[in-house]
C-alpha positions as a Python dict, from the first residue, in 0.01 Angstrom:
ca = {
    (1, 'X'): (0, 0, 0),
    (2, 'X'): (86, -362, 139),
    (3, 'X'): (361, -332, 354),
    (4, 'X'): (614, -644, 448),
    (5, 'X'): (849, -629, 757),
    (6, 'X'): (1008, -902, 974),
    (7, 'X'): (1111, -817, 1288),
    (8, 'X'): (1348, -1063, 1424),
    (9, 'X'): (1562, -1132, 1711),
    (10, 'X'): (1922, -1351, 1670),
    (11, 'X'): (2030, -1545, 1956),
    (12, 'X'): (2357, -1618, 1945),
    (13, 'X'): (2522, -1995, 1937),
    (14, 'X'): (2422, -2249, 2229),
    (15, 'X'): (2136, -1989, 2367),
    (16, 'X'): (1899, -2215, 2548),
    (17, 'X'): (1683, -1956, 2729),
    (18, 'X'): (1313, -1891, 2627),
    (19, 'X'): (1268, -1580, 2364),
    (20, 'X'): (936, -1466, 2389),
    (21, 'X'): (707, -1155, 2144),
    (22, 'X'): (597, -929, 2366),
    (23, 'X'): (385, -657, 2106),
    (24, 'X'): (447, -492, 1798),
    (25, 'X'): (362, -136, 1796),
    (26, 'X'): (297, 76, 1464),
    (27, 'X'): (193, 432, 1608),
    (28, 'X'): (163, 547, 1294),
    (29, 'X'): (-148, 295, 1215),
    (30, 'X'): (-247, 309, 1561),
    (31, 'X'): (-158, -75, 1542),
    (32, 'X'): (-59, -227, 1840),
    (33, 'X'): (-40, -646, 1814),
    (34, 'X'): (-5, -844, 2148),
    (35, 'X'): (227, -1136, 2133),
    (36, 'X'): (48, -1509, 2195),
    (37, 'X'): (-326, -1339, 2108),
    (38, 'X'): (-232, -1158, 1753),
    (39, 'X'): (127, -1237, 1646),
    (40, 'X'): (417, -1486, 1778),
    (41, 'X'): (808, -1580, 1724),
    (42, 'X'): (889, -1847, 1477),
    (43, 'X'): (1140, -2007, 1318),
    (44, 'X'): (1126, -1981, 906),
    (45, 'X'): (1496, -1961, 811),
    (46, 'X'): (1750, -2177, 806),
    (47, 'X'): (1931, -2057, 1101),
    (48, 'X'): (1680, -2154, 1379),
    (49, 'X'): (1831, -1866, 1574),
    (50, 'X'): (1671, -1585, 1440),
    (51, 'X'): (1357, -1592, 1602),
    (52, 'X'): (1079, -1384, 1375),
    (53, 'X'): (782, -1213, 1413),
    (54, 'X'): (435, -1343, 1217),
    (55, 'X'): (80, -1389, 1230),
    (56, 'X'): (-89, -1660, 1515),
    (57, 'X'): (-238, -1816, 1205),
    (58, 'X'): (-220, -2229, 1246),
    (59, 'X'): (179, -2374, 1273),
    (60, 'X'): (354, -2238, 978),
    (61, 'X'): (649, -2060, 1087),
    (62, 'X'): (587, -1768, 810),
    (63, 'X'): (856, -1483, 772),
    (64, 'X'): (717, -1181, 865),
    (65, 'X'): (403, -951, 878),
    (66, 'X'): (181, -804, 601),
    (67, 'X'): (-13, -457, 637),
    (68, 'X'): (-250, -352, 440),
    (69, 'X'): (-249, 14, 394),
    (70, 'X'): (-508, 290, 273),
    (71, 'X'): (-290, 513, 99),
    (72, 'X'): (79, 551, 50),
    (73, 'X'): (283, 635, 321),
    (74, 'X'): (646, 731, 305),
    (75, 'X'): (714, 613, 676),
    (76, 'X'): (620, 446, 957),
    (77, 'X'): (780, 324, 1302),
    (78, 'X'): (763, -43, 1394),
    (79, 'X'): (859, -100, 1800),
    (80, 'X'): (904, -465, 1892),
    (81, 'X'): (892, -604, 2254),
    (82, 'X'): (1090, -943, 2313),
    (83, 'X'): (1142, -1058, 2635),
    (84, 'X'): (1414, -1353, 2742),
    (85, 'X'): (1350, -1625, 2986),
    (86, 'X'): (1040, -1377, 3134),
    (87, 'X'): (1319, -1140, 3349),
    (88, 'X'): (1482, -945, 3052),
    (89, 'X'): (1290, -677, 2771),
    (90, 'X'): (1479, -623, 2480),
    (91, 'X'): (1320, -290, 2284),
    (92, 'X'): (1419, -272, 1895),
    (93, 'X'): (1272, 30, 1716),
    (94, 'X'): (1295, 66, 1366),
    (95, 'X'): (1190, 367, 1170),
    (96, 'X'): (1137, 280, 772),
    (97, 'X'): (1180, 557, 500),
    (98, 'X'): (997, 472, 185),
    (99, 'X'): (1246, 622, -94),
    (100, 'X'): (986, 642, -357),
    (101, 'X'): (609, 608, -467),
    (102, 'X'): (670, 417, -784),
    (103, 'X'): (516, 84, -693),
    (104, 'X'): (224, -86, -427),
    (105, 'X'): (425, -216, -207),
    (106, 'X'): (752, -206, 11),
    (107, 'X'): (941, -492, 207),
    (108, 'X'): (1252, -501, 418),
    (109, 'X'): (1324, -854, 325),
    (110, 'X'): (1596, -755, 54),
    (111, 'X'): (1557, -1111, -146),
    (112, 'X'): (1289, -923, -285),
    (113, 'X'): (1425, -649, -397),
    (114, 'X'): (1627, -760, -706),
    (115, 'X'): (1653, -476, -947),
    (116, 'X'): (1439, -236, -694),
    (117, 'X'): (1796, -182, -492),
    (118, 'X'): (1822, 137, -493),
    (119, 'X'): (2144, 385, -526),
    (120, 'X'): (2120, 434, -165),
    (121, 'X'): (2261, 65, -95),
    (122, 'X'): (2547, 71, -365),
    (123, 'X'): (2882, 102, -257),
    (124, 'X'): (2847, 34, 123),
    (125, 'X'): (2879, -275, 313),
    (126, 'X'): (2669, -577, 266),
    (127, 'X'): (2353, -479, 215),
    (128, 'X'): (2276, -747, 476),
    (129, 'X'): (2455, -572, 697),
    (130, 'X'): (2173, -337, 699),
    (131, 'X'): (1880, -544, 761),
    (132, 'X'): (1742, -430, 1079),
    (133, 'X'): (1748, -689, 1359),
    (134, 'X'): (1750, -758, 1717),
    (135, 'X'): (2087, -914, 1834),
    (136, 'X'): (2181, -1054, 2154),
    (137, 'X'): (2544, -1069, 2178),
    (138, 'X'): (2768, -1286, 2428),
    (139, 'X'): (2982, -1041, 2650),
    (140, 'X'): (2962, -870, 2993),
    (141, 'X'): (2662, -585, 2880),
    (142, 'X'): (2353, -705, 2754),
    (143, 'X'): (2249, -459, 2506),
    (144, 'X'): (1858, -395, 2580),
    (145, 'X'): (1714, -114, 2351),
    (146, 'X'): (1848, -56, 1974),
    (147, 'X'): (1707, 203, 1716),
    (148, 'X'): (1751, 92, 1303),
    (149, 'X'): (1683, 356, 1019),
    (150, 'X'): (1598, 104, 700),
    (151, 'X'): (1542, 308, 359),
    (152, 'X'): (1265, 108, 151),
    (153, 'X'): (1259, 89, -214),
    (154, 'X'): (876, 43, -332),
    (155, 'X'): (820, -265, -509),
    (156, 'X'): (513, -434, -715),
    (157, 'X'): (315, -635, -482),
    (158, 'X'): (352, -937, -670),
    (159, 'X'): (670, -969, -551),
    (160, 'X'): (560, -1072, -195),
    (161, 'X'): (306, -1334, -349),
    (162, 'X'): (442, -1692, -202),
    (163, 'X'): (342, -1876, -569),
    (164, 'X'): (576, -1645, -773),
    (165, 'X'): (906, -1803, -649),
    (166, 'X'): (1112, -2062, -403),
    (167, 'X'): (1225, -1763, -226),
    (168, 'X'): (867, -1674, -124),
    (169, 'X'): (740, -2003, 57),
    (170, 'X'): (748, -1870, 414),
    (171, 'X'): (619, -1513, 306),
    (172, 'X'): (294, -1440, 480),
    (173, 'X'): (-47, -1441, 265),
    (174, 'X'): (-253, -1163, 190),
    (175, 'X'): (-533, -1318, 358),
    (176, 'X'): (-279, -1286, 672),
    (177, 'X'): (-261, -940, 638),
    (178, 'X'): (-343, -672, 923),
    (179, 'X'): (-565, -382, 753),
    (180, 'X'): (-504, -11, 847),
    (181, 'X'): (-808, 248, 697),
    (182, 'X'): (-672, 575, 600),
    (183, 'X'): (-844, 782, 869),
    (184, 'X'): (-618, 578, 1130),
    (185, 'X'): (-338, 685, 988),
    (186, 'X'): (-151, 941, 1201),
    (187, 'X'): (209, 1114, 1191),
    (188, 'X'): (146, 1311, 1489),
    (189, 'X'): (119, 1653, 1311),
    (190, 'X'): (-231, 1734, 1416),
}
């Protein structure tokens, strides 16, 4: 199973201070990538103010992380580390639920989804409005820990190939991908 997901963190207007990736943690795998060394915080959208997580693979700012997966799995548990100007953590833990075992692969970027939205998604909000994300927010409380639930339709894993469309240019490669053997993957239960 090839597994997509962008963690990000969205600074908001005029923030000048340093954002920095701490680590990545997938328990589940038993993955844990150190910020600087494995993966690090660029810029691939539009809005240089989200700040997301990829590969330390040459100067492309590329949106996201690829995992390569064994098996299946219908869920896994992604913890990010950020830290701002060195002095302040910010902890974002989101727990994925894969709806289905149709297809190969599964990715919370939602241009990618097309038809694969699933019934889940219709009738509430934007679905953007569900992406999971990181936010630092202007006000007297700095909020330092938030927890996401994201519901993942499967898709085919051509969809995450950067040659099939525009919408794909900053997607990672496959050859960026981080693999995970099925006898390191753990829920816990044992």
């Amino acid at each position: 199973m090839l597994i997509h997901f962008c963690p990000r963190l969205l600074t908001p207007v005029g923030f000048d201070l340093p954002c920095e990736l701490i680590d990545i943690r997938i328990k589940e795998f038993d993955l844990h990538l150190l910020g600087g060394r494995d993966v690090v915080a660029r810029h691939p959208l539009p809005d240089k103010r989200y700040h997301v997580a990829c590969r330390k693979a040459g100067c492309k700012a590329v949106n996201g992380l690829l995992v390569e997966v064994e098996k299946h799995v219908p869920l896994f548990t992604v913890d990010t580390r950020w830290s701002i100007d060195a002095e302040v953590v910010l902890r974002h833990r989101v727990e994925y639920v894969v709806l289905d075992a149709e297809h190969d692969a599964v990715s919370d970027y939602m241009l990618l989804w097309c038809d694969e939205v699933p019934n889940y998604f219709l009738g509430q909000s934007s679905p953007a409005m569900q992406v999971p994300l990181m936010e630092l927010i202007r006000g007297n409380a700095l909020q330092t820990e938030r927890q996401d639930v994201f519901r993942l339709p499967t898709l085919r894993s051509e969809r995450l190939d950067r040659q099939h469309a525009d919408a794909n240019q900053h997607l990672p490669s496959r050859d960026q991908a981080f693999h995970v053997k099925a006898e390191q993957i753990s829920y816990g239960l044992a």
